[in-house]
Amino acid sequence: MQIRRRASVRSQVIIAGVIALVGAALPALPAVADETPVPVPSAAPRPMSTDSSVLPTDQFIVKFKERASIQSLDRKSSLNRAAGTIGVPVQAVRTLTTGEEVVKTDEKLGAEKANELVSALAADPSVEYAEPDVIMRPFATPPNDPLYSYQWAHSSAASGGMRVLGAWDVTQGAGSVVAVIDTGITYHTDLNANILPGFDMIHDPLVAGDSNGRDSNPADEGDATYYGECEPGWPGYPSSWHGTHVAGLVAAVAGNNKGVAGVAPKAKVVPVRALGICGGYASDIADSIVWAAGGTVAGVPANANPANVINLSLGGLATCSTVYQKATDFARSQGASVVVAAGNEGIDASKVSPANCKNVLVVGASTRNGLKASYSNFGINVDVAAPGGDMTSEGTDGILSTLNNGLDVPNAEGYSFMEGSSMAAPQVAAAAAMMYSTLPALTPADVEQRLKASARPINGCGCGAGLVDANATLTKVAAEAAPITAGTPTISGEAAVGMLLTAEPGSWGNTYEADWKYQWNRWGTPITGATGDGYWLTEDDHQATITVTVTATKRFVPAVSATSEPTAQVAPGTLFGTVPVITGSAYEGSTLTADPGIWGPAPVDLTYRWTRNKPGTTGEHVSSAPSYTLTSEDIGSTLSVHVMGSKTPYSLLEMSSQPTAVVVASDKAVTPEAVVFTEAPYMGNDRYTIPESETMDYQVDGKTLQAGTHPARGQAKITAVPKSGYAVLNGATSEWKAYFSAKGPEFTAPAVSPFRDVTTTQQFYKEMSWLADRKISTGWVEADKSVSYRPVTPINRDAMAAFLYRAAGSPDYTPPAQSPFKDVATTQQFYKEMAWLAETGISSGWTENGARYYKPLTPIKRDAMAAFLYRLVNKPDYEAPMNPPFKDLDSGQLFYKEMVWMSVAGISSGWQLGENNYWYQPMEPINRDAMAAFLYRMP
């Protein structure tokens, strides 16, 4: 299928030379981007066919299966059979570089017949696939000129500018080559210096308009047509000189006091002519891509200047053909970026070829104001946008570049404003050329990623990452290309065994996106495994000097290393140990044992020294064994033990225990009477009884309790402590611990809800009913005498106090006359309950400016709730693990222990977000329904 030239201009201003621009006012002519060049106002409007897939074509691409048995005669038979289905002769005309055959019909076929032929060919057992040789058109065509000040697309001031001048501080593209596959090139003194030898790849002389087929002259002979030449009803139009305009956008010479400047004015352009009269065939364009990238095309001399970037400002509405995909894949494999215009139909670019091919960089068009141009195609296939212009209001809002002033055949050089994605693509191609100039090792994938990463987003555009920012992109690429300069690493920390040394790299240069590596050295030799930025000194390091080698690496430049100055020789380390504890009762005949605790780094050699401390003496050494049996000599004295740790190469460490109680005679060692626990169905009636004793005091948390019965809550732990002159007999029980249940007997929820706003099928119905049954919550009495619970309302801290007080059995308690909290009045609702929280230590509130605050009307959060419940049951013995059961907790968090206890105690399982992924959400307020569940699950 033939690919027709696509234009997008409704006005043009043609200027014969630069001198004519001086002082001249450019006309502001209306322009609307579409698929055709717009004639001068006197010309009739041109009918528009936007779908290349329905345009007539007389060429098709056929891939025959690679089998030895298939001969040329067999292939001819296949073509004849297919031709018979449509009644039109078909003959092979040439073989593509990629192995396909280009076949031609005697006449151009419409969509229906073309599809019939393709289907017939594809059905042949000798054929691997067949497809139309699609006709493409350039996406934009001519207009006019006015010097660099009119090139707003380069500007930093215009919101739609690409900020080109900043990029020129890095490079102007020297050394890079851009292949412009288009209508060819015309002579232009503002462009000639940057044009390299190209090629005319148009195979059909009728399309080429130069009386021959392919040749080494890429000159644009003009693509003017007469009425009906391209297809019935299609009017004639003048030559577009599209390739010259595109080439100027890439690399028009800058700084020559003439005309305009390309985006990459020191890059070179290889013009490849593939579009001619009525457009160009996909087969010619595919061969052009392969040749431009340095590939071999039969009958065509090799390209002496393979391109870094290939620009395709052309296309048609069709699927990406196999030959296109193979050609662009080849170019990419050779390291060439293929930049493609998105098209000007104002539709999804996935419908446009070659913009819908894989691994091409697709460019949409934007306006001077940095918005999507109304005509520009859009969608997921578009990667970035660049200035394409919008000449609806002002001709100078188009994109200015080089042109030829001839109507049919080349004439004087000139300049023109144009609009379309054809103008956007070559400016991105030029930006890519500058990237390759700065960093030749970039791959096409690298170029695309960096252009996208630096692009400025355009809201609602559907044009990929947004507007290309040449300055931002080249600045980053230059940083990647710049060689690393080393700093001077230093080492901080004490040079002693067991201590941590930390490496500081120092001030390095050009480390944008660098990776850092560390290697610690002992006496200059690398230490195996010591490759972090910190190093713990070991025993092997004693008396050695330590250095660290820092290496910075980034992708495109050589790695650089630098080594620090050595430390002082590593000194002996310092042992650690815990204060030893003496076990055993202090009475005659009892054996005392020293528990040294944990010493390290293990192993550590320990020695012991027992000392008898008699009143009025300085102490007497009595034993060097780990244990010591008390004798009559020790009565009236206290005993202590001194433990000394030693290890090479560490300094000695000495630790002493607390002294024992005063040693008594053996007949003063007694067995304490037991504490009696009484657990009732509910927490409010739980009790423990302290016996009367002449020999023992009974204590809770270091406070001595009076003999008698006391209320219990949650965990209760009572310890018997000998009174003066007595000791606990070894082996006798002197500590009692119990855990009282909070919930009581098994509860069966009633068939009728106690609350009007809680249904029997509701989550936590049983638990909310239990609250009502236990009188923990009375709810709200409404105007109609019904009772509501308001289950999804967050519970405030004042009501929380009432819940906990009632859950504890509403213990006898008289609140103080003066409130413990500055923001809680003694006349306030729930004052008694809030004061009880303070008295029992369940809530300490907040201390601000020396005063305590409770914040009664603030909803209680889930972290504080965990702390309240943990304290309600008397802080049960529990050691929280370092790895929490909830993903959103960490061990340094306030109330970490209490929140983890909620999971361990079965009170809260949190929220499951994926397999084995549970969250507690500590800062969320807790609702009244979840509060009921928490209290019901209390152990």
JSON list of N, CA and C in Angstrom, two decimals, residues 31 44 87 227 330 335 340 470 483 499 510 536 566 630 644 705 707 728 748:
[
{"chain": "A", "resi": 31, "resn": "ALA", "atom": "N", "xyz": [-4.70, 28.98, 10.48]},
{"chain": "A", "resi": 31, "resn": "ALA", "atom": "CA", "xyz": [-4.16, 27.67, 10.12]},
{"chain": "A", "resi": 31, "resn": "ALA", "atom": "C", "xyz": [-4.75, 26.61, 11.01]},
{"chain": "A", "resi": 44, "resn": "ALA", "atom": "N", "xyz": [-9.61, 26.25, -4.25]},
{"chain": "A", "resi": 44, "resn": "ALA", "atom": "CA", "xyz": [-10.75, 25.53, -3.65]},
{"chain": "A", "resi": 44, "resn": "ALA", "atom": "C", "xyz": [-10.25, 24.64, -2.53]},
{"chain": "A", "resi": 87, "resn": "GLY", "atom": "N", "xyz": [-9.31, -10.87, -10.15]},
{"chain": "A", "resi": 87, "resn": "GLY", "atom": "CA", "xyz": [-9.38, -10.56, -11.58]},
{"chain": "A", "resi": 87, "resn": "GLY", "atom": "C", "xyz": [-8.43, -9.49, -12.02]},
{"chain": "A", "resi": 227, "resn": "TYR", "atom": "N", "xyz": [-5.01, 17.37, -10.41]},
{"chain": "A", "resi": 227, "resn": "TYR", "atom": "CA", "xyz": [-6.30, 16.86, -9.97]},
{"chain": "A", "resi": 227, "resn": "TYR", "atom": "C", "xyz": [-6.47, 15.39, -10.38]},
{"chain": "A", "resi": 330, "resn": "PHE", "atom": "N", "xyz": [15.54, -3.29, 13.48]},
{"chain": "A", "resi": 330, "resn": "PHE", "atom": "CA", "xyz": [16.93, -3.32, 13.03]},
{"chain": "A", "resi": 330, "resn": "PHE", "atom": "C", "xyz": [17.64, -2.02, 13.42]},
{"chain": "A", "resi": 335, "resn": "GLY", "atom": "N", "xyz": [21.60, 0.74, 17.42]},
{"chain": "A", "resi": 335, "resn": "GLY", "atom": "CA", "xyz": [21.81, 1.86, 18.33]},
{"chain": "A", "resi": 335, "resn": "GLY", "atom": "C", "xyz": [21.21, 3.17, 17.86]},
{"chain": "A", "resi": 340, "resn": "VAL", "atom": "N", "xyz": [9.26, 9.28, 15.65]},
{"chain": "A", "resi": 340, "resn": "VAL", "atom": "CA", "xyz": [8.11, 9.23, 14.75]},
{"chain": "A", "resi": 340, "resn": "VAL", "atom": "C", "xyz": [7.08, 10.27, 15.16]},
{"chain": "A", "resi": 470, "resn": "ALA", "atom": "N", "xyz": [14.75, 20.35, 26.64]},
{"chain": "A", "resi": 470, "resn": "ALA", "atom": "CA", "xyz": [16.11, 20.06, 26.17]},
{"chain": "A", "resi": 470, "resn": "ALA", "atom": "C", "xyz": [17.15, 20.44, 27.21]},
{"chain": "A", "resi": 483, "resn": "PRO", "atom": "N", "xyz": [33.32, 12.94, 33.92]},
{"chain": "A", "resi": 483, "resn": "PRO", "atom": "CA", "xyz": [34.14, 11.99, 34.69]},
{"chain": "A", "resi": 483, "resn": "PRO", "atom": "C", "xyz": [34.07, 12.30, 36.18]},
{"chain": "A", "resi": 499, "resn": "MET", "atom": "N", "xyz": [34.72, -1.61, 68.44]},
{"chain": "A", "resi": 499, "resn": "MET", "atom": "CA", "xyz": [34.10, -0.33, 68.15]},
{"chain": "A", "resi": 499, "resn": "MET", "atom": "C", "xyz": [33.76, -0.22, 66.66]},
{"chain": "A", "resi": 510, "resn": "ASN", "atom": "N", "xyz": [30.93, 15.21, 40.22]},
{"chain": "A", "resi": 510, "resn": "ASN", "atom": "CA", "xyz": [30.28, 14.52, 39.11]},
{"chain": "A", "resi": 510, "resn": "ASN", "atom": "C", "xyz": [29.83, 13.11, 39.48]},
{"chain": "A", "resi": 536, "resn": "TRP", "atom": "N", "xyz": [32.89, -2.91, 62.06]},
{"chain": "A", "resi": 536, "resn": "TRP", "atom": "CA", "xyz": [33.13, -3.20, 63.48]},
{"chain": "A", "resi": 536, "resn": "TRP", "atom": "C", "xyz": [34.50, -3.85, 63.62]},
{"chain": "A", "resi": 566, "resn": "PRO", "atom": "N", "xyz": [45.38, 6.08, 57.14]},
{"chain": "A", "resi": 566, "resn": "PRO", "atom": "CA", "xyz": [45.17, 5.00, 58.12]},
{"chain": "A", "resi": 566, "resn": "PRO", "atom": "C", "xyz": [44.80, 5.56, 59.48]},
{"chain": "A", "resi": 630, "resn": "LEU", "atom": "N", "xyz": [27.06, -19.93, 103.74]},
{"chain": "A", "resi": 630, "resn": "LEU", "atom": "CA", "xyz": [27.15, -19.07, 104.92]},
{"chain": "A", "resi": 630, "resn": "LEU", "atom": "C", "xyz": [27.41, -19.89, 106.19]},
{"chain": "A", "resi": 644, "resn": "MET", "atom": "N", "xyz": [35.17, -10.25, 88.04]},
{"chain": "A", "resi": 644, "resn": "MET", "atom": "CA", "xyz": [36.12, -9.60, 87.13]},
{"chain": "A", "resi": 644, "resn": "MET", "atom": "C", "xyz": [36.19, -10.41, 85.83]},
{"chain": "A", "resi": 705, "resn": "LEU", "atom": "N", "xyz": [1.65, -4.10, 101.60]},
{"chain": "A", "resi": 705, "resn": "LEU", "atom": "CA", "xyz": [0.20, -4.15, 101.75]},
{"chain": "A", "resi": 705, "resn": "LEU", "atom": "C", "xyz": [-0.16, -4.56, 103.18]},
{"chain": "A", "resi": 707, "resn": "ALA", "atom": "N", "xyz": [-2.41, -6.62, 105.90]},
{"chain": "A", "resi": 707, "resn": "ALA", "atom": "CA", "xyz": [-3.07, -7.92, 105.90]},
{"chain": "A", "resi": 707, "resn": "ALA", "atom": "C", "xyz": [-4.56, -7.71, 105.65]},
{"chain": "A", "resi": 728, "resn": "VAL", "atom": "N", "xyz": [13.86, -15.94, 104.26]},
{"chain": "A", "resi": 728, "resn": "VAL", "atom": "CA", "xyz": [12.99, -16.95, 103.64]},
{"chain": "A", "resi": 728, "resn": "VAL", "atom": "C", "xyz": [13.79, -18.23, 103.50]},
{"chain": "A", "resi": 748, "resn": "THR", "atom": "N", "xyz": [-24.06, -15.61, 75.69]},
{"chain": "A", "resi": 748, "resn": "THR", "atom": "CA", "xyz": [-24.89, -15.86, 74.52]},
{"chain": "A", "resi": 748, "resn": "THR", "atom": "C", "xyz": [-25.68, -14.61, 74.20]}
]
